[in-house]
Short mmCIF file of C-alpha atoms and ligand atoms in Angstrom, two decimals:
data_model
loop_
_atom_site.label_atom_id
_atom_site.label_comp_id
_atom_site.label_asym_id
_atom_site.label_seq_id
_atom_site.Cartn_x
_atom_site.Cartn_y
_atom_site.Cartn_z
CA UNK A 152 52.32 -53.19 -160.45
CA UNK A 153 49.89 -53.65 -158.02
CA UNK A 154 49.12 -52.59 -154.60
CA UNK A 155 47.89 -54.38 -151.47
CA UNK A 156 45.18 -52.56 -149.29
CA UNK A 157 44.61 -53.96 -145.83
CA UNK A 158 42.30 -51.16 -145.03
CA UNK A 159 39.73 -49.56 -146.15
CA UNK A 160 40.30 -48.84 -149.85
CA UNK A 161 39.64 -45.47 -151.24
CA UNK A 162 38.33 -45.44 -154.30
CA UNK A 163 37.46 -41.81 -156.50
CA UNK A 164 33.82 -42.77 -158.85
CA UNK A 165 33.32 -40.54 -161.41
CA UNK A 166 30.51 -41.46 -163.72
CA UNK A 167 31.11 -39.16 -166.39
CA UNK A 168 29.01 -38.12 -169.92
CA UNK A 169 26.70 -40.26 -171.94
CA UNK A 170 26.35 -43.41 -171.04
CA UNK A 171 28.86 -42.88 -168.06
CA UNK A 172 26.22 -42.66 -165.24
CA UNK A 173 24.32 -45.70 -166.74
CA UNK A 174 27.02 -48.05 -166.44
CA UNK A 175 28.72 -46.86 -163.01
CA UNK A 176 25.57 -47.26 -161.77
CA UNK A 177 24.59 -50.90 -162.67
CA UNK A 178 28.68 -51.57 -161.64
CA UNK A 179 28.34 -50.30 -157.79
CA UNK A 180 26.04 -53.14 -157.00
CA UNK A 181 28.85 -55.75 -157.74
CA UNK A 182 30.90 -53.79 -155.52
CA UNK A 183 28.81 -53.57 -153.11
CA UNK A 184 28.00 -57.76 -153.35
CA UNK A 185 31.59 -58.47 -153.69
CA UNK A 186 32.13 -56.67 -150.47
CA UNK A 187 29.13 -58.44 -148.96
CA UNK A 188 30.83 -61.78 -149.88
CA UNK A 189 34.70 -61.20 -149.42
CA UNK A 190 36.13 -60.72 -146.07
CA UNK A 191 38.40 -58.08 -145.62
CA UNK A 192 37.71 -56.16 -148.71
CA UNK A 193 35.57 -52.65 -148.00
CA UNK A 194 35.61 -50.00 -150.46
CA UNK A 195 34.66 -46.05 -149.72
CA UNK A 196 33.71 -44.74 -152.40
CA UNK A 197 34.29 -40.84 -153.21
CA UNK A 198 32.47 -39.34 -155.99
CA UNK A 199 33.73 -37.12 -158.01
CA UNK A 200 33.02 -34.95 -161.19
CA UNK A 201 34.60 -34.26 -164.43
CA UNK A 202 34.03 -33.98 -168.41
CA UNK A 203 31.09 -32.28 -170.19
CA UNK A 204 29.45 -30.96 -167.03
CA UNK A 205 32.12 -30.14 -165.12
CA UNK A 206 33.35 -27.81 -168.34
CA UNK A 207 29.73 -26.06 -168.41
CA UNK A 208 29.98 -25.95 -164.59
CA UNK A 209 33.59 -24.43 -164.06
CA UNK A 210 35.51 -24.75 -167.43
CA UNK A 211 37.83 -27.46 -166.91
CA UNK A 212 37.21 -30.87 -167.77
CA UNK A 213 38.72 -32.19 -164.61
CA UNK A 214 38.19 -29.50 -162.07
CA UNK A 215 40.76 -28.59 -159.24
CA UNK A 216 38.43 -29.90 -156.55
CA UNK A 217 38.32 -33.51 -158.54
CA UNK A 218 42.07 -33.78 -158.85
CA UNK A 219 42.14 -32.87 -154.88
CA UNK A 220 39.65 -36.26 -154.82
CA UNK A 221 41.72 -38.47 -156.63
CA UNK A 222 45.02 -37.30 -154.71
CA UNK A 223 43.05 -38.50 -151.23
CA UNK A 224 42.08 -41.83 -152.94
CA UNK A 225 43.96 -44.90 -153.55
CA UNK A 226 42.59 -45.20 -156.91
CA UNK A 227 39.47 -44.68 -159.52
CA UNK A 228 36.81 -46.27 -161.68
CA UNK A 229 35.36 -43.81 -164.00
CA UNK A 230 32.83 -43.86 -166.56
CA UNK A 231 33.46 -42.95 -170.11
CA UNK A 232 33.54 -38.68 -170.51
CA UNK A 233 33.06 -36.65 -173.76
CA UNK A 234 35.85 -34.59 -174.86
CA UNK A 235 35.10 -31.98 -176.85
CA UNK A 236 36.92 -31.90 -180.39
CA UNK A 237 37.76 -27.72 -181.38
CA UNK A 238 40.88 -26.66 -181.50
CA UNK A 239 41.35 -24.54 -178.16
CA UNK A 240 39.06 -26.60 -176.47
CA UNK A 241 39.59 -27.88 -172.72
CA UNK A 242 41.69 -31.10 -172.54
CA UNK A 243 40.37 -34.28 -172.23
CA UNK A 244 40.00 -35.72 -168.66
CA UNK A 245 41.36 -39.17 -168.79
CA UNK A 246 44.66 -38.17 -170.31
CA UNK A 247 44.91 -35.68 -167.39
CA UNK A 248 44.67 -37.96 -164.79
CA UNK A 249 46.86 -40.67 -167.12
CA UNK A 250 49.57 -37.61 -166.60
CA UNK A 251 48.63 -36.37 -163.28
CA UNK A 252 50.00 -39.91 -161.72
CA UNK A 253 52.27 -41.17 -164.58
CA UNK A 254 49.59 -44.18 -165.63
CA UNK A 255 51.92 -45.24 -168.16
CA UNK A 256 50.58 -48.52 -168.44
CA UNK A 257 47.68 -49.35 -169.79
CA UNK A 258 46.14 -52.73 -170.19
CA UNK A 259 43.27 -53.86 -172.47
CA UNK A 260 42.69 -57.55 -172.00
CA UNK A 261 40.48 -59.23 -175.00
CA UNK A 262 38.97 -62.55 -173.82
CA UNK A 263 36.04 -64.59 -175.39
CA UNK A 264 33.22 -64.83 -172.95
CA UNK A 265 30.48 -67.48 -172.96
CA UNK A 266 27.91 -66.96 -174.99
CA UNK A 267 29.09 -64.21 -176.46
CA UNK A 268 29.72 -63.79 -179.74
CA UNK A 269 33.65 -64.13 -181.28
CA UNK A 270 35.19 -64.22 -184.66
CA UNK A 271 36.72 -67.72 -182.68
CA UNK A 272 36.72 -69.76 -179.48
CA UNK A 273 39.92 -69.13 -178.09
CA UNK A 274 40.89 -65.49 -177.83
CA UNK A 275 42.80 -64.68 -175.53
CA UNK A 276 45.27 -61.37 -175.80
CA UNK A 277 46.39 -58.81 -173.58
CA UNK A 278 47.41 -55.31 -175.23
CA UNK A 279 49.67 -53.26 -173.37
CA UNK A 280 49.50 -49.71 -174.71
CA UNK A 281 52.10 -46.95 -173.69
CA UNK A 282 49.72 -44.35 -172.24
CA UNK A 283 52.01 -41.32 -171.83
CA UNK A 284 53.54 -40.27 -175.15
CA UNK A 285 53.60 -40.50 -178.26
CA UNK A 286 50.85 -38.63 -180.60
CA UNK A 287 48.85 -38.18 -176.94
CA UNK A 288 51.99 -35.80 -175.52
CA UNK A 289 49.61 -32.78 -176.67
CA UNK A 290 52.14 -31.23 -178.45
CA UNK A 291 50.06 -29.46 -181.47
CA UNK A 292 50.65 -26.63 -183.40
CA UNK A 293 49.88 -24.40 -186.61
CA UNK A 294 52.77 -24.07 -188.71
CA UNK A 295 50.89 -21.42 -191.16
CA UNK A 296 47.49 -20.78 -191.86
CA UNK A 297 46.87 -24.02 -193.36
CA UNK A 298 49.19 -26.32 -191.76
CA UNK A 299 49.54 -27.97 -188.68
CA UNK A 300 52.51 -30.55 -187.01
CA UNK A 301 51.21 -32.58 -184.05
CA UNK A 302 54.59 -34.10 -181.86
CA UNK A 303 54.91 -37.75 -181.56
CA UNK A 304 57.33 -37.92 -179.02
CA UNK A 305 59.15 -41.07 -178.13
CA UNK A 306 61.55 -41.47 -175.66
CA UNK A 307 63.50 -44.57 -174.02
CA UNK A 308 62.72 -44.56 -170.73
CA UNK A 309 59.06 -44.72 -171.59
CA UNK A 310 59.86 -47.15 -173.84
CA UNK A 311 61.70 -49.05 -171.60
CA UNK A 312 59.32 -49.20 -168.96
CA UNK A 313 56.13 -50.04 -171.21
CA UNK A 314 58.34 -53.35 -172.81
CA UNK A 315 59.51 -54.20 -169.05
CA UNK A 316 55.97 -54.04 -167.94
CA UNK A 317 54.40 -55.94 -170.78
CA UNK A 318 57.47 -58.80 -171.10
CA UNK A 319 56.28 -59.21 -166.97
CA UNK A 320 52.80 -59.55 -168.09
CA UNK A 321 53.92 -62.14 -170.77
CA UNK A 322 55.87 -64.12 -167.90
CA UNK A 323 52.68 -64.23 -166.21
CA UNK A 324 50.87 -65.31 -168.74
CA UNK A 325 51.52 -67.65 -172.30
CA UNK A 326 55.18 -66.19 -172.63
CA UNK A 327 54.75 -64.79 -176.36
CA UNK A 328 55.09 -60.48 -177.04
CA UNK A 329 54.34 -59.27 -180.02
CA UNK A 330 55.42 -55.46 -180.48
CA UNK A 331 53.87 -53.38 -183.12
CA UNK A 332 55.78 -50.55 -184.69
CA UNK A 333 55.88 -48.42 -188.33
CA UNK A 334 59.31 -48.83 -188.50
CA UNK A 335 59.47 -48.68 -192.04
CA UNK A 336 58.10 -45.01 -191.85
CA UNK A 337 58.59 -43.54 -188.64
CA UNK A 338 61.95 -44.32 -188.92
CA UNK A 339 63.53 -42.36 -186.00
CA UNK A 340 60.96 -42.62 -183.44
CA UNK A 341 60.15 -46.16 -183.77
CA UNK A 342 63.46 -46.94 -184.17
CA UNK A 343 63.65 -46.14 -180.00
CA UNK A 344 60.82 -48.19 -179.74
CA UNK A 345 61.89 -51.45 -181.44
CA UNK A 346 65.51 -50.73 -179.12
CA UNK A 347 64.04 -50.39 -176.44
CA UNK A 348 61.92 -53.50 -176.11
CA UNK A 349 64.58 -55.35 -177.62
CA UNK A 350 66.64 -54.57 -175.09
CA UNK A 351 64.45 -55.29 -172.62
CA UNK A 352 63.74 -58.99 -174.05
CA UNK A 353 67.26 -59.51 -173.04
CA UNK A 354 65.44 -59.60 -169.18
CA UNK A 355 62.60 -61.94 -170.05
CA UNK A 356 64.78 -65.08 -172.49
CA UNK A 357 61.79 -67.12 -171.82
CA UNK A 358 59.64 -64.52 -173.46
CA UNK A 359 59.33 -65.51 -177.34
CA UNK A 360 59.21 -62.22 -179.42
CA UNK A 361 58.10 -60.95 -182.02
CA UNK A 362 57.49 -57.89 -184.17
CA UNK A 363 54.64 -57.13 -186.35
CA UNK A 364 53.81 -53.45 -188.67
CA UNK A 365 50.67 -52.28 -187.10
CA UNK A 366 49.13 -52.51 -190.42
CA UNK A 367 49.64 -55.75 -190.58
CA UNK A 368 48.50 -56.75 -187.25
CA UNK A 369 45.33 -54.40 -188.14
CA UNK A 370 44.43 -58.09 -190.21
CA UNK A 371 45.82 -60.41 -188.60
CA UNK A 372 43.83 -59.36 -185.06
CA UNK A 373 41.16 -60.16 -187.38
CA UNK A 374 42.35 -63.29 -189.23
CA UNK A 375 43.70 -65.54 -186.17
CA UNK A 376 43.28 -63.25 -182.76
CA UNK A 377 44.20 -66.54 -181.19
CA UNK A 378 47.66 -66.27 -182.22
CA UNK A 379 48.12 -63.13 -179.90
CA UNK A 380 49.27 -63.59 -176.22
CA UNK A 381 50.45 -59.75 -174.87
CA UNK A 382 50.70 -57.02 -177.59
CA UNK A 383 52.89 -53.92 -176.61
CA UNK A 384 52.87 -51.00 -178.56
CA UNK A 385 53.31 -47.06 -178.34
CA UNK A 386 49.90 -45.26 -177.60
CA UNK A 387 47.75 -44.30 -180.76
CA UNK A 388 48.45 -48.08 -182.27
CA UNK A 389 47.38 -48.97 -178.82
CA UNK A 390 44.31 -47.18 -178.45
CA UNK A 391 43.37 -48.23 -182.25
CA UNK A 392 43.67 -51.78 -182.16
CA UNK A 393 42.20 -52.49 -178.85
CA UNK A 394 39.14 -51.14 -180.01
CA UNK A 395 39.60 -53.65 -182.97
CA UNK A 396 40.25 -56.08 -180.57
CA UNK A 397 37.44 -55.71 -178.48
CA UNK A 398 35.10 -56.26 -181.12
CA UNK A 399 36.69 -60.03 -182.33
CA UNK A 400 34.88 -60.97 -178.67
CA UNK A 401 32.21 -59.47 -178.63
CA UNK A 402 32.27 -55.60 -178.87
CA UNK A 403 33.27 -52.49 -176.64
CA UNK A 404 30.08 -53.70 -174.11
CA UNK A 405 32.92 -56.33 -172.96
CA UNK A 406 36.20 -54.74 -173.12
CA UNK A 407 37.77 -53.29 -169.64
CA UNK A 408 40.60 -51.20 -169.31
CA UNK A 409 43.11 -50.17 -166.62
CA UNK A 410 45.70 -46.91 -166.25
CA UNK A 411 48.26 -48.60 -164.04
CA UNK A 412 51.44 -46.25 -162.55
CA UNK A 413 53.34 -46.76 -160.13
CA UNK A 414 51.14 -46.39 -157.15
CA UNK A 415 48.37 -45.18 -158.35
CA UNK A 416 45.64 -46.97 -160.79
CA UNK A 417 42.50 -45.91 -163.34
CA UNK A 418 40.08 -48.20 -164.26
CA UNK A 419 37.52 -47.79 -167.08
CA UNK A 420 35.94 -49.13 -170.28
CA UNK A 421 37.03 -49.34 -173.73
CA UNK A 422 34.64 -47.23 -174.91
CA UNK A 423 33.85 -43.76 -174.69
CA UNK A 424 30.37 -41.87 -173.95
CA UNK A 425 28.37 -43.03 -176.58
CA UNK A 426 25.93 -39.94 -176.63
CA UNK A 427 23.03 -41.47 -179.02
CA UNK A 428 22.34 -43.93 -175.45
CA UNK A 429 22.60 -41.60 -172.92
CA UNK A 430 20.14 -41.90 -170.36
CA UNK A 431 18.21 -44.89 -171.69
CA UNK A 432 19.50 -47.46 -169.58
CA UNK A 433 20.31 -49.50 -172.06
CA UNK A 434 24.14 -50.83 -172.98
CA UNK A 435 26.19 -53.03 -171.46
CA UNK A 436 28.03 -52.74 -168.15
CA UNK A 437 29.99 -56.03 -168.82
CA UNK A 438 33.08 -53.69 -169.64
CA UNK A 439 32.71 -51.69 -166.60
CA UNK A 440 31.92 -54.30 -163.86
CA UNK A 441 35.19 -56.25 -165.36
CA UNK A 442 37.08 -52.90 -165.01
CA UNK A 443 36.00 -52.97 -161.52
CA UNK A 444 36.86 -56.21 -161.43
CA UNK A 445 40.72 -55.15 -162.25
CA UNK A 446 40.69 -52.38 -160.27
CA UNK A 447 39.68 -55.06 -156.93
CA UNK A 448 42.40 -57.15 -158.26
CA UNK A 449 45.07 -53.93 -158.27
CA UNK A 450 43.79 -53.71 -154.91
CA UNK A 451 45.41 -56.65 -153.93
CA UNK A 452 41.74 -59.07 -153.37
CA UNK A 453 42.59 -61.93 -155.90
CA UNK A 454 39.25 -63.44 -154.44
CA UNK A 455 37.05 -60.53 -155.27
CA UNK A 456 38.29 -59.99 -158.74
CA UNK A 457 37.43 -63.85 -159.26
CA UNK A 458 34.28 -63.49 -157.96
CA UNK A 459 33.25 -61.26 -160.04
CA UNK A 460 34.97 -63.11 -163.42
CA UNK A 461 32.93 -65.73 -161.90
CA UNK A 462 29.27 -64.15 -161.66
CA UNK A 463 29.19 -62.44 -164.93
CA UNK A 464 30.15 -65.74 -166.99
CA UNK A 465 27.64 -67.44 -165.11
CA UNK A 466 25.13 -64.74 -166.04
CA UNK A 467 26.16 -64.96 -169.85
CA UNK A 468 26.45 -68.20 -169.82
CA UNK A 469 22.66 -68.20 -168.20
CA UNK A 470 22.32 -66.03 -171.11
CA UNK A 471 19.03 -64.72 -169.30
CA UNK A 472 19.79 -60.98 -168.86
CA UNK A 473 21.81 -59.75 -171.29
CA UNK A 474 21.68 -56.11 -173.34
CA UNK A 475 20.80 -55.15 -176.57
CA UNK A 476 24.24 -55.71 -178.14
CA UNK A 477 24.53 -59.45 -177.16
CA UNK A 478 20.84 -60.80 -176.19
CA UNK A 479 20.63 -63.54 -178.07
CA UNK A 480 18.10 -64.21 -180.66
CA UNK A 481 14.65 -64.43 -179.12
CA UNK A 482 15.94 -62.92 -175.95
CA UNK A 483 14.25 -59.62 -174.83
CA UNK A 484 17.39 -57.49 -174.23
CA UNK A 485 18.02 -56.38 -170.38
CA UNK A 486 18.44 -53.27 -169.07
CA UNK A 487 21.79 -51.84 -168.15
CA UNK A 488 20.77 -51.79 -164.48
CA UNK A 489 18.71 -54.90 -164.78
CA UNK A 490 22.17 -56.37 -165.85
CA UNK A 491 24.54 -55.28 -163.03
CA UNK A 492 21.64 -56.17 -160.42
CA UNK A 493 22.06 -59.48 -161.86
CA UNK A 494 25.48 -60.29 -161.72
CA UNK A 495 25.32 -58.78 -158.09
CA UNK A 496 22.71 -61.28 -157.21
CA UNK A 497 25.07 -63.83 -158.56
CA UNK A 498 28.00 -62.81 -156.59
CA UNK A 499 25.47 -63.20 -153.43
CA UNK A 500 24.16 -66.30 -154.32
CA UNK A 501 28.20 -67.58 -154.38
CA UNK A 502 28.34 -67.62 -150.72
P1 LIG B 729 32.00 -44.81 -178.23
O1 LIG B 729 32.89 -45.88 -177.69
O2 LIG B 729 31.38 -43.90 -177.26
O3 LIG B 729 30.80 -45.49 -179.03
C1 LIG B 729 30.92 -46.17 -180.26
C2 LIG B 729 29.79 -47.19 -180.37
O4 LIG B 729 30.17 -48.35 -179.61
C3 LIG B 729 28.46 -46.77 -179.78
O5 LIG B 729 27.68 -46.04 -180.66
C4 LIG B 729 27.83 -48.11 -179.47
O6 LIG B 729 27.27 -48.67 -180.63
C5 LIG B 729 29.01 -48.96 -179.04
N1 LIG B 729 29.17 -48.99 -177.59
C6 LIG B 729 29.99 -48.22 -176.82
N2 LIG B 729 29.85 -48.54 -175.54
C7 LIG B 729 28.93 -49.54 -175.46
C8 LIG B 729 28.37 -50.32 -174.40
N3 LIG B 729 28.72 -50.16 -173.12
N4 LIG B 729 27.43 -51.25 -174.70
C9 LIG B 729 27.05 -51.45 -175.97
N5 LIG B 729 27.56 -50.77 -177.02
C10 LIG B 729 28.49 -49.83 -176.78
O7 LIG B 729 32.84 -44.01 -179.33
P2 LIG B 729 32.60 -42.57 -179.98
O8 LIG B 729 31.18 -42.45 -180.38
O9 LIG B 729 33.67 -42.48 -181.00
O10 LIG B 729 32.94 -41.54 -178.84
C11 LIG B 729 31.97 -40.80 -178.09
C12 LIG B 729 32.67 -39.91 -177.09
O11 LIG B 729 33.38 -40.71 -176.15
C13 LIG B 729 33.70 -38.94 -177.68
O12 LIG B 729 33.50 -37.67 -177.10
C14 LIG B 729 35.05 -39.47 -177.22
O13 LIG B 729 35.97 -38.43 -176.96
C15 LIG B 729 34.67 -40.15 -175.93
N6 LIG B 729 35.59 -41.24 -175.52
C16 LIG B 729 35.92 -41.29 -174.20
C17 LIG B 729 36.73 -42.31 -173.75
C18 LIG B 729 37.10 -42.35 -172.29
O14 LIG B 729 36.48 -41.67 -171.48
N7 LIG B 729 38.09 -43.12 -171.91
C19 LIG B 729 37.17 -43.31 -174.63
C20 LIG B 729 36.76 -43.25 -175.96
C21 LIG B 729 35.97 -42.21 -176.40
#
C-alpha cells in the first residue's frame, strides 16, 4: 500500500527520547536536499511530541494534542521513544499510533550496505511483521497474587491481510515467503496463522513457500541470511528477529522500519532510545534517513527514495564519515549530525 501525493505532503516529526532528537535531526537535512533536488516533491513538516516528556509534561505518552497532529498529516517519521516498563504504567506510543490507524503492516528490510560490515555479501530479506495482535493486543492480567496471563490473540482476518500483504511484497521482489510459526506449541493460535497464509498462497502460485519454527529460523538468519527473500510472521517473532536481522548487516544503526495501513504510514528505526547516547551526538542516522527514505517512497516519489539509497551508499562506500559503530579501522568516527550533513551534501552534489 502506498499513496501518491501531488501536493504538498504532510508529514507529523516527532523526535522522541534518547537518541531520538539526535537522529531526526541529522535526517531533516536529507529531506530537505532531496526536496532541493526532486521536482515536485515538498514536504511540511509538523512537529509533534510524545514519550518520556510528554508523560512528565501531561501523563500520556502520546498526548491528545499529538494524535490531533498526526490525524491532519498524511503520515510520520518518528524517532525512537522510551516506554516505561511498571505495571500500570502509560502505554507505549508507537503501538498507539500502530492502533490509532490500523498500521498492520510492518516492514523491516535487511540489506548489506557497502562497506559495512555483514556476516555475508548478499543479504537481502524483507520481514513482514503483523503489527496489530498477537502478544502486543495489551491484553494483561493478574490471575492471583503471583500469577499473571498476557493474551496472544490471533485472528484470521489479520492473518489474512499480513500473508496477502507480504506474498505482494514477494511478487515484487525474489518470489520466495518464508512464514515463521510455533506450531508445535501454540497449537491453536498458530494453527490460524499457518491457515491463513496458506490460504492466501493459493493467490500468489508463483510465490514459492515455505514454513520455518521461529526457533529455527533464530539460526538459520544467522547461518545463511542469504537464503531469506520476505519473512512473514505474527508480531513478537517479528519484532525479535528483525532485530537479529539487523545485526547480520551491520547493526540497528542501519535497519529502517515502516508502519504501513491502509492510508496512513509510520516510519522509524529498528531501534529504540538507547538512553546511555542520549545527547552526545554520536550514533548512526543510517536507519533513520533510510526510514525517511521509505516513508518518500510511500509518498509516491520513487526518485527521491532512490536518491537517497543512492547518497548514503556513496557516503559508505566513501567510507569517510561514518559513526562509531561502523568507522572503519583507523577512521575517526563522525558525528551523528556530521553524518546526515553528509549524505545531504551528497544528494546536492547529484544534481
Ligand atoms: P535500543 O535499540 O535502544 O539500544 C540497544 C543498543 O543498540 C544500544 O545500546 C546501542 O549499542 C545500539 N544502537 C541502537 N541504536 C543505535 C544507533 N542508531 N546507532 C548505533 N548503535 C545503536 O534498545 P534498548 O536499550 O533495549 O531500548 C531502550 C528503550 O527504547 C526502551 O525504553 C524501549 O522501550 C525503547 N524502544 C523503542 C522503540 C521504538 O520507539 N520504536 C523500539 C525499541 C525499543
Amino acid at each position: 500500500m502506498s499513496v501518491s501525493i501531488n501536493r504538498l505532503a504532510k508529514v507529523c516529526i516527532i523526535s522522541g527520547d534518547g537518541i531520538g532528537p539526535d537522529v531526526i535531526n541529522a535526517t531533516i537535512p536529507v529531506l530537505d536536499a532531496v526536496q532541493d533536488v526532486v521536482k515536485g516533491l515538498q514536504i511540511e513538516y509538523v512537529f509533534a511530541e510524545a514519550g518520556l516528556r510528554s508523560i512528565a509534561k501531561t501523563g500520556q505518552s502520546l498526548p491528545d494534542e499529538t494524535k490531533e497532529i498526526l490525524k491532519k498529516c498524511d503520515c510520520c517519521l518518528k524517532g525512537p521513544v522510551t516506554t516505561p516498563e511498571e505495571p500500570g504504567s502509560p502505554k507505549s506510543a508507537v503501538v498507539q499510533i500502530r492502533n490509532m490507524f490500523d498500521l498492520y503492516a510492518n516492514l523491516r528490510p535487511v540489506r548489506v550496505l557497502p562497506n559495512v560490515p555483514s556476516l555475508k555479501p548478499d543479504i537481502d530479506l524483507l520481514i513482514v511483521r503483523e503489527n496489530t495482535e498477537g502478544l502486543y493486543s495489551g491484553i494483561e492480567f493478574m490471575t492471583g497474587p503471583d500469577a499473571a496471563v498476557a493474551v496472544r490473540l490471533i485472528t484470521r482476518p489479520a492473518c489474512e491481510r499480513i500473508a496477502r500483504y507480504a506474498f505482494k511484497m514477494a511478487m515484487k521482489r525474489r518470489k520466495q515467503l518464508t512464514y515463521v510459526h510455533k506450531g508445535n506449541i501454540l497449537k491453536v493460535t498458530e494453527a490460524i496463522f499457518k491457515d491463513s497464509v496458506l490460504k492466501v498462497a493459493k493467490e500468489f502460485p508463483y510465490v514459492e513457500t515455505s514454513e520455518a519454527r521461529i526457533d529455527a529460523i533464530a539460526m538459520n538468519l544467522i547461518k545463511n541470511p542469504e537464503r531469506y527473500d520476505v519473512i512473514v510472521t505474527t508480531n513478537l517473532f517479528g519484532d525479535v528477529i528483525s532485530d537479529e536481522a539487523a545485526q547480520t548487516v551491520g547493526g540497528l544503526g542501519v535497519a529502517p522500519g515502516a508502519n504501513i495501513g491502509e492510508d496512513y504510514g509510520m516510519f522509524e528505526p529498528v531501534h529504540g532510545s538507547a538512553p546511555k547516547y542520549e545527547g552526545l551526538d554520536k550514533v548512526n542516522p543510517v536507519a533513520t534517513i533510510l526510514a525517511a527514505k521509505m516513508m518518500v517512497e510511500w509518498l509516491g516519489s520513487t526518485e527521491a527514495a532512490d536518491r537517497i539509497q543512492k547518497a548514503v551508499e556513496s557516503v559508505l562506500r566513501e567510507g569517510k564519515v561514518m559513526t562509531y559503530d561502523i568507522a572503519p579501522q583507523g577512521v575517526t568516527p563522525a558525528k551523528c549530525s556530521e553524518m546526515g550533513k553528509r549524505i545531504a551534501q551528497e544528494i546536492l552534489n547529484q544534481r
